[in-house]
Amino acid sequence: MPIPFIDLQAQRQRLGQSLEDAILKVVRSGAYIMGPEIAEFEAALAAFGEAPFALSCGSGTEALVLPLMAWEIGPGDAVFCPSFTFAATAEVMPLVGASPVFVDIDPVTYNLDPESLDAAIEAVKAKGELTPRAVIAVDLFGQPADYPAIAAVAKKHGLKLIADSAQGFGCTLNGQHPIHWADVATTSFFPAKPLGCYGDGGAVLVKDERLRDLIVSLRVHGQAVKSDIEGKTFEHDPKYLNVRVGINGRMDTIQAAVLLQKLSIFADEIAARNRVAARYAAGLSDLVTVPKVIEGGVSVWAQYTIETQDRDGLAAALREQGVPTAVYYPIPIHRQGVYSGYPVAPGGLPVTEVKAGKVISLPMHAYLTEDDQDQVIAAIRAFVKKNAA
Ligand SMILES: *Cc1c(COP(=O)(O)O)cnc(C)c1O
């Protein structure tokens, strides 16, 4: 039987009847939008991520666009982010009319390089065409970015900091979640993410109460929230008072019900993913470049990504043995046609360019059996030895 790249069915079987009961309960209740599971899940998510507030929304992309809208980031503004990431990280800037500015990555962790970030901000300031407003750091492949250094750069320049933790929700650095350093942390519940639902979903974690109110308003068409109507009187129901331009950014109640179930086993799954990662490292580190987590960091291992010279050869050899692989990401965002006109850090993005040609990700999930993993390791060892000989 071929080895799955991600095994969502094993997780479903583990959760069993309680998961299906939770879904059916929502179906029977009729509270499909903003049912009670939404607030219950938001409280549980805030507790898990050690954030004062968590707000659910329709996707990880919406989670990124909502804070940009709340801060009124738009035309003439620059938001700094890595190019070695999923397109959504950079996509939200043009969506609000702002410009992404692409920054290089650290060669070991693949996460935002604080020096390249500082240089990019200085260059944009010197040029004087765009106003620096925010930084989006990404917890790529599940491990925390270098938040102490990145937050220091953002603070020095007076910029907001977003942690795009779509792949890294649950990761920590020195025991702290990314929101400890960032103004906002976002995540995605796309099914293949470490914490996924059964469709699209996302969340924004925030520290500031005013920002929370703005996002609550923006995710439902700019509806008036308590702080907008306090002390005022209305002739009509203020529910239909739209005080800002927002979006439909709600999460479905069914997805919150699914996520409440999944969150209950998430800590255990993170531990299991770390055991899988440790076994890969033990079985492969003498032959290929295996991932290294930042000192003091705990990854949630969205991906287990190695580097080889002959990526295509390795992928083909593994495919023959029933071992799937994937490449995240073959084309950095600044090399994609629609993004090629936006600024990059001074000196370009040499690390990003090299890594995009080398990385390849292996099967990784909490339910990977030792037998299956040994098969993956053996297939890689056989390929590397044959080709080095
Ligand atoms: C998946 C992902 C997103 C977008 O999440 P969606 O829920 O698919 O909209 C954003 N950033 C990163 C780094 C991602 O991996």
mmCIF file of C-alpha atoms and ligand atoms in Angstrom:
data_model
loop_
_atom_site.group_PDB
_atom_site.id
_atom_site.type_symbol
_atom_site.label_atom_id
_atom_site.label_comp_id
_atom_site.label_asym_id
_atom_site.label_seq_id
_atom_site.Cartn_x
_atom_site.Cartn_y
_atom_site.Cartn_z
ATOM 1 C CA MET A 1 0.000 0.000 0.000
ATOM 2 C CA PRO A 2 1.402 3.441 -0.842
ATOM 3 C CA ILE A 3 2.434 5.563 2.136
ATOM 4 C CA PRO A 4 0.242 8.686 2.517
ATOM 5 C CA PHE A 5 1.985 12.077 2.546
ATOM 6 C CA ILE A 6 -0.490 13.222 5.216
ATOM 7 C CA ASP A 7 -2.924 10.759 6.811
ATOM 8 C CA LEU A 8 -6.127 12.562 7.763
ATOM 9 C CA GLN A 9 -8.105 9.309 7.944
ATOM 10 C CA ALA A 10 -5.994 7.915 10.793
ATOM 11 C CA GLN A 11 -6.787 11.030 12.810
ATOM 12 C CA ARG A 12 -10.485 10.788 11.962
ATOM 13 C CA GLN A 13 -10.571 7.183 13.140
ATOM 14 C CA ARG A 14 -8.838 8.126 16.380
ATOM 15 C CA LEU A 15 -11.447 10.801 17.136
ATOM 16 C CA GLY A 16 -14.166 8.358 16.114
ATOM 17 C CA GLN A 17 -17.824 8.833 16.944
ATOM 18 C CA SER A 18 -17.377 12.007 19.014
ATOM 19 C CA LEU A 19 -16.219 13.884 15.914
ATOM 20 C CA GLU A 20 -19.190 12.743 13.849
ATOM 21 C CA ASP A 21 -21.570 13.475 16.749
ATOM 22 C CA ALA A 22 -20.172 17.016 17.026
ATOM 23 C CA ILE A 23 -20.792 17.647 13.320
ATOM 24 C CA LEU A 24 -24.292 16.152 13.430
ATOM 25 C CA LYS A 25 -25.127 18.271 16.475
ATOM 26 C CA VAL A 26 -24.500 21.425 14.440
ATOM 27 C CA VAL A 27 -26.468 20.069 11.486
ATOM 28 C CA ARG A 28 -29.433 19.337 13.762
ATOM 29 C CA SER A 29 -29.175 22.632 15.656
ATOM 30 C CA GLY A 30 -29.580 24.805 12.582
ATOM 31 C CA ALA A 31 -27.034 27.319 13.939
ATOM 32 C CA TYR A 32 -24.802 27.072 10.899
ATOM 33 C CA ILE A 33 -23.429 30.608 11.149
ATOM 34 C CA MET A 34 -21.959 31.916 14.416
ATOM 35 C CA GLY A 35 -23.411 29.047 16.433
ATOM 36 C CA PRO A 36 -22.258 28.503 20.023
ATOM 37 C CA GLU A 37 -19.298 26.329 18.935
ATOM 38 C CA ILE A 38 -17.652 29.416 17.411
ATOM 39 C CA ALA A 39 -17.184 31.254 20.715
ATOM 40 C CA GLU A 40 -16.333 28.001 22.469
ATOM 41 C CA PHE A 41 -13.627 27.244 19.920
ATOM 42 C CA GLU A 42 -12.248 30.792 20.009
ATOM 43 C CA ALA A 43 -11.834 30.565 23.784
ATOM 44 C CA ALA A 44 -10.120 27.166 23.501
ATOM 45 C CA LEU A 45 -7.830 28.404 20.729
ATOM 46 C CA ALA A 46 -6.842 31.532 22.678
ATOM 47 C CA ALA A 47 -6.009 29.342 25.671
ATOM 48 C CA PHE A 48 -3.920 26.939 23.571
ATOM 49 C CA GLY A 49 -2.056 29.737 21.785
ATOM 50 C CA GLU A 50 -1.665 31.807 24.979
ATOM 51 C CA ALA A 51 -3.282 34.868 23.398
ATOM 52 C CA PRO A 52 -5.702 37.283 25.084
ATOM 53 C CA PHE A 53 -8.161 36.930 22.180
ATOM 54 C CA ALA A 54 -8.691 34.565 19.244
ATOM 55 C CA LEU A 55 -11.123 35.288 16.415
ATOM 56 C CA SER A 56 -12.115 32.658 13.878
ATOM 57 C CA CYS A 57 -12.477 33.525 10.217
ATOM 58 C CA GLY A 58 -12.954 31.904 6.831
ATOM 59 C CA SER A 59 -9.339 31.075 5.928
ATOM 60 C CA GLY A 60 -5.695 31.762 6.716
ATOM 61 C CA THR A 61 -5.730 34.324 3.922
ATOM 62 C CA GLU A 62 -8.605 36.241 5.526
ATOM 63 C CA ALA A 63 -6.761 36.046 8.832
ATOM 64 C CA LEU A 64 -3.906 37.999 7.214
ATOM 65 C CA VAL A 65 -6.079 40.512 5.379
ATOM 66 C CA LEU A 66 -8.224 41.428 8.410
ATOM 67 C CA PRO A 67 -5.439 43.036 10.505
ATOM 68 C CA LEU A 68 -4.135 44.901 7.436
ATOM 69 C CA MET A 69 -7.650 46.306 6.942
ATOM 70 C CA ALA A 70 -7.945 47.129 10.651
ATOM 71 C CA TRP A 71 -4.684 49.104 10.535
ATOM 72 C CA GLU A 72 -5.860 50.823 7.333
ATOM 73 C CA ILE A 73 -2.823 49.667 5.417
ATOM 74 C CA GLY A 74 -3.338 50.480 1.740
ATOM 75 C CA PRO A 75 -1.996 52.300 -1.325
ATOM 76 C CA GLY A 76 1.468 53.772 -0.791
ATOM 77 C CA ASP A 77 2.225 51.418 2.113
ATOM 78 C CA ALA A 78 4.908 48.725 2.253
ATOM 79 C CA VAL A 79 4.601 45.411 4.110
ATOM 80 C CA PHE A 80 7.750 43.272 4.396
ATOM 81 C CA CYS A 81 7.592 39.485 4.091
ATOM 82 C CA PRO A 82 9.628 36.510 2.913
ATOM 83 C CA SER A 83 9.405 35.326 -0.695
ATOM 84 C CA PHE A 84 10.018 31.703 0.310
ATOM 85 C CA THR A 85 6.450 31.067 1.515
ATOM 86 C CA PHE A 86 2.951 30.222 0.308
ATOM 87 C CA ALA A 87 1.529 32.915 -1.992
ATOM 88 C CA ALA A 88 -1.136 33.990 0.522
ATOM 89 C CA THR A 89 1.499 35.658 2.740
ATOM 90 C CA ALA A 90 2.232 38.217 0.000
ATOM 91 C CA GLU A 91 -1.149 38.180 -1.746
ATOM 92 C CA VAL A 92 -2.909 40.137 0.987
ATOM 93 C CA MET A 93 -0.820 43.270 0.358
ATOM 94 C CA PRO A 94 -2.070 43.862 -3.222
ATOM 95 C CA LEU A 95 -5.544 42.879 -1.991
ATOM 96 C CA VAL A 96 -5.592 45.993 0.224
ATOM 97 C CA GLY A 97 -3.699 48.078 -2.360
ATOM 98 C CA ALA A 98 -0.352 47.969 -0.533
ATOM 99 C CA SER A 99 3.014 46.717 -1.807
ATOM 100 C CA PRO A 100 4.795 43.611 -0.558
ATOM 101 C CA VAL A 101 8.562 44.033 -0.150
ATOM 102 C CA PHE A 102 10.355 40.697 -0.317
ATOM 103 C CA VAL A 103 13.049 39.834 2.216
ATOM 104 C CA ASP A 104 15.602 37.003 2.190
ATOM 105 C CA ILE A 105 15.631 34.029 4.555
ATOM 106 C CA ASP A 106 18.024 32.361 6.955
ATOM 107 C CA PRO A 107 19.769 29.449 5.178
ATOM 108 C CA VAL A 108 19.250 27.029 8.079
ATOM 109 C CA THR A 109 15.663 27.701 9.227
ATOM 110 C CA TYR A 110 14.187 29.100 5.957
ATOM 111 C CA ASN A 111 12.605 31.863 8.034
ATOM 112 C CA LEU A 112 12.876 35.650 7.687
ATOM 113 C CA ASP A 113 16.461 36.933 7.983
ATOM 114 C CA PRO A 114 16.411 39.889 10.428
ATOM 115 C CA GLU A 115 19.411 41.558 8.718
ATOM 116 C CA SER A 116 17.853 41.364 5.260
ATOM 117 C CA LEU A 117 14.641 42.720 6.829
ATOM 118 C CA ASP A 118 16.420 45.709 8.368
ATOM 119 C CA ALA A 119 18.227 46.432 5.089
ATOM 120 C CA ALA A 120 14.967 46.232 3.112
ATOM 121 C CA ILE A 121 13.218 48.657 5.472
ATOM 122 C CA GLU A 122 16.144 51.102 5.301
ATOM 123 C CA ALA A 123 16.135 50.910 1.496
ATOM 124 C CA VAL A 124 12.392 51.602 1.245
ATOM 125 C CA LYS A 125 12.746 54.538 3.637
ATOM 126 C CA ALA A 126 15.700 55.947 1.652
ATOM 127 C CA LYS A 127 13.800 55.697 -1.622
ATOM 128 C CA GLY A 128 10.838 57.511 -0.105
ATOM 129 C CA GLU A 129 8.135 56.157 -2.431
ATOM 130 C CA LEU A 130 6.459 53.758 -0.006
ATOM 131 C CA THR A 131 5.685 54.074 3.700
ATOM 132 C CA PRO A 132 6.818 51.050 5.749
ATOM 133 C CA ARG A 133 3.885 49.883 7.886
ATOM 134 C CA ALA A 134 4.190 46.219 8.864
ATOM 135 C CA VAL A 135 6.219 43.012 8.778
ATOM 136 C CA ILE A 136 4.787 39.537 8.193
ATOM 137 C CA ALA A 137 7.064 36.807 9.541
ATOM 138 C CA VAL A 138 6.244 33.223 8.566
ATOM 139 C CA ASP A 139 6.708 30.103 10.709
ATOM 140 C CA LEU A 140 7.681 28.083 7.670
ATOM 141 C CA PHE A 141 7.344 24.299 7.804
ATOM 142 C CA GLY A 142 6.138 24.636 11.402
ATOM 143 C CA GLN A 143 9.054 26.236 13.217
ATOM 144 C CA PRO A 144 9.022 29.668 14.868
ATOM 145 C CA ALA A 145 10.741 32.551 13.098
ATOM 146 C CA ASP A 146 13.477 34.421 14.983
ATOM 147 C CA TYR A 147 10.921 36.599 16.805
ATOM 148 C CA PRO A 148 13.202 38.303 19.328
ATOM 149 C CA ALA A 149 15.385 39.653 16.487
ATOM 150 C CA ILE A 150 12.513 40.335 14.048
ATOM 151 C CA ALA A 151 10.409 42.108 16.697
ATOM 152 C CA ALA A 152 13.420 44.293 17.586
ATOM 153 C CA VAL A 153 13.771 45.376 13.931
ATOM 154 C CA ALA A 154 10.026 46.023 13.610
ATOM 155 C CA LYS A 155 10.024 48.036 16.830
ATOM 156 C CA LYS A 156 13.063 50.076 15.807
ATOM 157 C CA HIS A 157 11.215 51.187 12.671
ATOM 158 C CA GLY A 158 7.804 51.549 14.340
ATOM 159 C CA LEU A 159 6.186 48.750 12.313
ATOM 160 C CA LYS A 160 3.413 46.310 13.230
ATOM 161 C CA LEU A 161 4.399 42.647 13.342
ATOM 162 C CA ILE A 162 2.202 39.777 12.133
ATOM 163 C CA ALA A 163 3.193 36.150 12.718
ATOM 164 C CA ASP A 164 1.844 34.099 9.790
ATOM 165 C CA SER A 165 1.609 30.859 11.714
ATOM 166 C CA ALA A 166 -0.522 29.005 9.146
ATOM 167 C CA GLN A 167 2.051 26.209 9.187
ATOM 168 C CA GLY A 168 3.266 26.797 12.711
ATOM 169 C CA PHE A 169 0.295 27.236 15.024
ATOM 170 C CA GLY A 170 1.328 25.623 18.305
ATOM 171 C CA CYS A 171 5.063 26.222 17.797
ATOM 172 C CA THR A 172 7.038 27.929 20.551
ATOM 173 C CA LEU A 173 10.346 29.703 21.050
ATOM 174 C CA ASN A 174 11.837 29.696 24.544
ATOM 175 C CA GLY A 175 8.454 28.415 25.708
ATOM 176 C CA GLN A 176 6.530 31.366 24.213
ATOM 177 C CA HIS A 177 4.074 31.362 21.322
ATOM 178 C CA PRO A 178 4.716 33.824 18.444
ATOM 179 C CA ILE A 179 2.001 36.209 19.723
ATOM 180 C CA HIS A 180 4.320 36.947 22.658
ATOM 181 C CA TRP A 181 6.405 39.060 20.237
ATOM 182 C CA ALA A 182 3.892 39.850 17.480
ATOM 183 C CA ASP A 183 0.904 42.214 17.472
ATOM 184 C CA VAL A 184 -1.105 39.567 15.667
ATOM 185 C CA ALA A 185 -0.635 35.858 14.978
ATOM 186 C CA THR A 186 -2.655 34.215 12.237
ATOM 187 C CA THR A 187 -3.304 30.630 11.297
ATOM 188 C CA SER A 188 -5.052 28.505 8.685
ATOM 189 C CA PHE A 189 -7.197 25.430 9.243
ATOM 190 C CA PHE A 190 -6.850 24.172 5.661
ATOM 191 C CA PRO A 191 -7.094 20.377 6.129
ATOM 192 C CA ALA A 192 -3.412 19.662 5.489
ATOM 193 C CA LYS A 193 -2.108 22.155 8.073
ATOM 194 C CA PRO A 194 -0.992 20.750 11.435
ATOM 195 C CA LEU A 195 -4.315 21.886 12.954
ATOM 196 C CA GLY A 196 -6.825 21.582 10.118
ATOM 197 C CA CYS A 197 -10.600 21.421 9.778
ATOM 198 C CA TYR A 198 -12.841 19.782 7.154
ATOM 199 C CA GLY A 199 -12.829 22.643 4.694
ATOM 200 C CA ASP A 200 -11.467 26.186 4.821
ATOM 201 C CA GLY A 201 -10.980 28.091 8.053
ATOM 202 C CA GLY A 202 -8.590 30.418 9.818
ATOM 203 C CA ALA A 203 -8.027 32.476 12.941
ATOM 204 C CA VAL A 204 -6.496 35.737 14.105
ATOM 205 C CA LEU A 205 -4.937 35.915 17.567
ATOM 206 C CA VAL A 206 -4.653 39.432 18.986
ATOM 207 C CA LYS A 207 -3.504 41.133 22.154
ATOM 208 C CA ASP A 208 -5.186 44.511 21.828
ATOM 209 C CA GLU A 209 -8.871 44.937 22.670
ATOM 210 C CA ARG A 210 -9.466 47.752 20.164
ATOM 211 C CA LEU A 211 -7.926 45.640 17.384
ATOM 212 C CA ARG A 212 -10.140 42.731 18.400
ATOM 213 C CA ASP A 213 -13.237 44.959 18.094
ATOM 214 C CA LEU A 214 -12.157 46.179 14.657
ATOM 215 C CA ILE A 215 -11.626 42.636 13.383
ATOM 216 C CA VAL A 216 -14.966 41.472 14.829
ATOM 217 C CA SER A 217 -16.555 44.301 12.851
ATOM 218 C CA LEU A 218 -14.540 43.784 9.654
ATOM 219 C CA ARG A 219 -15.261 40.055 9.436
ATOM 220 C CA VAL A 220 -19.010 40.779 9.278
ATOM 221 C CA HIS A 221 -19.226 43.558 6.689
ATOM 222 C CA GLY A 222 -18.040 46.326 8.990
ATOM 223 C CA GLN A 223 -21.005 45.896 11.308
ATOM 224 C CA ALA A 224 -21.167 48.252 14.277
ATOM 225 C CA VAL A 225 -19.651 46.662 17.376
ATOM 226 C CA LYS A 226 -20.228 47.622 20.988
ATOM 227 C CA SER A 227 -17.562 50.328 21.000
ATOM 228 C CA ASP A 228 -19.176 51.910 17.899
ATOM 229 C CA ILE A 229 -22.657 52.221 19.410
ATOM 230 C CA GLU A 230 -21.988 52.843 23.088
ATOM 231 C CA GLY A 231 -23.750 55.956 24.321
ATOM 232 C CA LYS A 232 -25.646 56.454 21.032
ATOM 233 C CA THR A 233 -29.308 55.859 20.202
ATOM 234 C CA PHE A 234 -30.692 54.407 16.980
ATOM 235 C CA GLU A 235 -34.007 54.425 15.139
ATOM 236 C CA HIS A 236 -33.243 51.043 13.581
ATOM 237 C CA ASP A 237 -31.552 47.843 14.753
ATOM 238 C CA PRO A 238 -27.815 48.726 14.859
ATOM 239 C CA LYS A 239 -27.135 45.190 13.570
ATOM 240 C CA TYR A 240 -27.529 46.686 10.101
ATOM 241 C CA LEU A 241 -25.409 49.726 10.830
ATOM 242 C CA ASN A 242 -22.254 49.269 8.765
ATOM 243 C CA VAL A 243 -19.644 51.699 10.031
ATOM 244 C CA ARG A 244 -16.669 50.513 7.959
ATOM 245 C CA VAL A 245 -16.077 48.545 4.770
ATOM 246 C CA GLY A 246 -15.539 44.920 5.716
ATOM 247 C CA ILE A 247 -15.874 41.443 4.243
ATOM 248 C CA ASN A 248 -17.744 38.206 4.892
ATOM 249 C CA GLY A 249 -14.948 36.573 6.869
ATOM 250 C CA ARG A 250 -16.812 34.173 9.158
ATOM 251 C CA MET A 251 -15.925 30.567 9.905
ATOM 252 C CA ASP A 252 -18.737 27.998 9.595
ATOM 253 C CA THR A 253 -20.035 26.564 12.880
ATOM 254 C CA ILE A 254 -19.432 23.009 11.626
ATOM 255 C CA GLN A 255 -15.717 23.767 11.250
ATOM 256 C CA ALA A 256 -15.539 25.102 14.810
ATOM 257 C CA ALA A 257 -17.167 21.870 16.025
ATOM 258 C CA VAL A 258 -14.559 19.832 14.107
ATOM 259 C CA LEU A 259 -11.722 21.977 15.440
ATOM 260 C CA LEU A 260 -12.872 21.673 19.062
ATOM 261 C CA GLN A 261 -12.479 17.915 18.703
ATOM 262 C CA LYS A 262 -9.124 18.166 16.959
ATOM 263 C CA LEU A 263 -7.735 20.711 19.411
ATOM 264 C CA SER A 264 -8.288 18.197 22.221
ATOM 265 C CA ILE A 265 -5.599 15.907 20.759
ATOM 266 C CA PHE A 266 -3.383 18.571 19.172
ATOM 267 C CA ALA A 267 -0.722 18.731 21.914
ATOM 268 C CA ASP A 268 -0.380 14.959 21.711
ATOM 269 C CA GLU A 269 -0.098 15.147 17.920
ATOM 270 C CA ILE A 270 2.626 17.802 18.157
ATOM 271 C CA ALA A 271 4.590 15.451 20.412
ATOM 272 C CA ALA A 272 4.067 12.609 17.895
ATOM 273 C CA ARG A 273 5.245 14.812 15.001
ATOM 274 C CA ASN A 274 8.376 15.640 16.963
ATOM 275 C CA ARG A 275 9.057 11.927 17.483
ATOM 276 C CA VAL A 276 8.693 11.358 13.720
ATOM 277 C CA ALA A 277 11.066 14.260 13.015
ATOM 278 C CA ALA A 278 13.648 12.913 15.473
ATOM 279 C CA ARG A 279 13.538 9.480 13.787
ATOM 280 C CA TYR A 280 14.016 11.039 10.348
ATOM 281 C CA ALA A 281 17.022 12.987 11.628
ATOM 282 C CA ALA A 282 18.540 9.863 13.199
ATOM 283 C CA GLY A 283 18.046 7.895 9.969
ATOM 284 C CA LEU A 284 19.151 10.497 7.435
ATOM 285 C CA SER A 285 21.420 13.174 8.867
ATOM 286 C CA ASP A 286 24.663 11.457 7.819
ATOM 287 C CA LEU A 287 23.606 11.502 4.132
ATOM 288 C CA VAL A 288 21.376 14.515 3.439
ATOM 289 C CA THR A 289 20.755 17.977 4.900
ATOM 290 C CA VAL A 290 17.999 17.514 7.475
ATOM 291 C CA PRO A 291 16.026 20.410 8.992
ATOM 292 C CA LYS A 292 17.340 22.236 12.019
ATOM 293 C CA VAL A 293 15.048 24.053 14.437
ATOM 294 C CA ILE A 294 16.075 27.431 15.849
ATOM 295 C CA GLU A 295 17.704 27.176 19.282
ATOM 296 C CA GLY A 296 15.009 27.139 21.970
ATOM 297 C CA GLY A 297 12.313 26.431 19.366
ATOM 298 C CA VAL A 298 9.701 23.671 19.164
ATOM 299 C CA SER A 299 8.365 22.992 15.669
ATOM 300 C CA VAL A 300 4.943 21.532 14.892
ATOM 301 C CA TRP A 301 6.439 20.023 11.725
ATOM 302 C CA ALA A 302 3.954 21.044 9.061
ATOM 303 C CA GLN A 303 6.598 19.662 6.703
ATOM 304 C CA TYR A 304 9.762 17.625 7.059
ATOM 305 C CA THR A 305 11.965 19.191 4.417
ATOM 306 C CA ILE A 306 15.399 17.965 3.377
ATOM 307 C CA GLU A 307 17.869 19.272 0.789
ATOM 308 C CA THR A 308 19.539 17.295 -1.975
ATOM 309 C CA GLN A 309 21.383 18.137 -5.165
ATOM 310 C CA ASP A 310 19.262 15.819 -7.336
ATOM 311 C CA ARG A 311 15.750 16.561 -6.147
ATOM 312 C CA ASP A 312 13.984 15.304 -9.257
ATOM 313 C CA GLY A 313 15.956 12.048 -9.239
ATOM 314 C CA LEU A 314 15.164 11.448 -5.587
ATOM 315 C CA ALA A 315 11.457 12.205 -6.081
ATOM 316 C CA ALA A 316 11.263 9.766 -9.014
ATOM 317 C CA ALA A 317 13.099 7.005 -7.130
ATOM 318 C CA LEU A 318 10.843 7.410 -4.093
ATOM 319 C CA ARG A 319 7.697 7.502 -6.214
ATOM 320 C CA GLU A 320 8.666 4.104 -7.653
ATOM 321 C CA GLN A 321 8.768 2.726 -4.112
ATOM 322 C CA GLY A 322 5.346 4.144 -3.251
ATOM 323 C CA VAL A 323 6.785 7.070 -1.257
ATOM 324 C CA PRO A 324 5.200 10.451 -2.089
ATOM 325 C CA THR A 325 7.148 13.719 -1.815
ATOM 326 C CA ALA A 326 6.305 17.371 -2.448
ATOM 327 C CA VAL A 327 8.240 20.559 -3.176
ATOM 328 C CA TYR A 328 7.461 23.626 -1.067
ATOM 329 C CA TYR A 329 8.163 25.921 -2.842
ATOM 330 C CA PRO A 330 9.658 25.517 -6.321
ATOM 331 C CA ILE A 331 9.073 29.153 -7.375
ATOM 332 C CA PRO A 332 9.701 31.914 -4.823
ATOM 333 C CA ILE A 333 6.891 34.490 -4.837
ATOM 334 C CA HIS A 334 9.055 37.338 -6.191
ATOM 335 C CA ARG A 335 9.783 35.126 -9.249
ATOM 336 C CA GLN A 336 6.085 34.656 -10.048
ATOM 337 C CA GLY A 337 4.910 36.882 -12.871
ATOM 338 C CA VAL A 338 2.297 38.882 -10.979
ATOM 339 C CA TYR A 339 4.655 39.586 -8.085
ATOM 340 C CA SER A 340 7.817 40.279 -10.075
ATOM 341 C CA GLY A 341 7.300 44.057 -10.088
ATOM 342 C CA TYR A 342 7.437 44.483 -6.302
ATOM 343 C CA PRO A 343 10.618 45.521 -4.467
ATOM 344 C CA VAL A 344 13.075 43.045 -2.962
ATOM 345 C CA ALA A 345 15.718 43.551 -0.258
ATOM 346 C CA PRO A 346 18.999 45.192 -1.359
ATOM 347 C CA GLY A 347 21.249 42.633 -3.049
ATOM 348 C CA GLY A 348 18.283 40.439 -3.990
ATOM 349 C CA LEU A 349 17.296 37.173 -2.367
ATOM 350 C CA PRO A 350 20.234 34.800 -2.986
ATOM 351 C CA VAL A 351 19.377 32.331 -0.204
ATOM 352 C CA THR A 352 15.750 32.080 -1.336
ATOM 353 C CA GLU A 353 16.832 31.418 -4.940
ATOM 354 C CA VAL A 354 19.181 28.579 -3.964
ATOM 355 C CA LYS A 355 16.796 26.899 -1.511
ATOM 356 C CA ALA A 356 13.914 26.873 -3.993
ATOM 357 C CA GLY A 357 15.998 24.559 -6.202
ATOM 358 C CA LYS A 358 16.974 22.093 -3.479
ATOM 359 C CA VAL A 359 14.185 21.473 -0.979
ATOM 360 C CA ILE A 360 11.970 18.410 -0.957
ATOM 361 C CA SER A 361 9.444 17.408 1.712
ATOM 362 C CA LEU A 362 8.828 13.874 2.993
ATOM 363 C CA PRO A 363 5.693 12.200 4.386
ATOM 364 C CA MET A 364 5.009 13.824 7.789
ATOM 365 C CA HIS A 365 2.050 13.418 10.112
ATOM 366 C CA ALA A 366 1.339 12.318 13.666
ATOM 367 C CA TYR A 367 0.256 8.811 12.600
ATOM 368 C CA LEU A 368 3.247 7.797 10.457
ATOM 369 C CA THR A 369 4.147 4.278 11.616
ATOM 370 C CA GLU A 370 7.748 3.297 12.316
ATOM 371 C CA ASP A 371 7.520 0.637 9.575
ATOM 372 C CA ASP A 372 6.388 3.145 6.964
ATOM 373 C CA GLN A 373 8.973 5.656 8.080
ATOM 374 C CA ASP A 374 11.732 3.033 7.906
ATOM 375 C CA GLN A 375 10.665 2.364 4.317
ATOM 376 C CA VAL A 376 10.991 6.078 3.483
ATOM 377 C CA ILE A 377 14.399 6.289 5.153
ATOM 378 C CA ALA A 378 15.655 3.114 3.421
ATOM 379 C CA ALA A 379 14.524 4.375 0.005
ATOM 380 C CA ILE A 380 16.341 7.687 0.483
ATOM 381 C CA ARG A 381 19.512 5.986 1.730
ATOM 382 C CA ALA A 382 19.512 3.596 -1.242
ATOM 383 C CA PHE A 383 19.096 6.465 -3.718
ATOM 384 C CA VAL A 384 21.791 8.670 -2.191
ATOM 385 C CA LYS A 385 24.309 5.799 -1.915
ATOM 386 C CA LYS A 386 23.704 4.625 -5.482
ATOM 387 C CA ASN A 387 24.111 8.110 -6.874
ATOM 388 C CA ALA A 388 27.159 9.013 -4.837
ATOM 389 C CA ALA A 389 28.875 5.763 -5.904
HETATM 390 C C1 LIG B 1 -1.781 27.911 3.976
HETATM 391 C C2 LIG B 1 -1.083 29.188 4.210
HETATM 392 C C3 LIG B 1 -1.762 30.420 4.178
HETATM 393 C C4 LIG B 1 -3.189 30.575 3.715
HETATM 394 O O1 LIG B 1 -4.123 29.828 4.371
HETATM 395 P P1 LIG B 1 -5.522 29.491 3.634
HETATM 396 O O2 LIG B 1 -6.340 28.951 4.765
HETATM 397 O O3 LIG B 1 -5.233 28.475 2.585
HETATM 398 O O4 LIG B 1 -6.073 30.736 3.104
HETATM 399 C C5 LIG B 1 -1.054 31.566 4.493
HETATM 400 N N1 LIG B 1 0.251 31.523 4.801
HETATM 401 C C6 LIG B 1 0.948 30.366 4.826
HETATM 402 C C7 LIG B 1 2.390 30.398 5.186
HETATM 403 C C8 LIG B 1 0.318 29.158 4.514
HETATM 404 O O5 LIG B 1 1.014 28.020 4.522
#
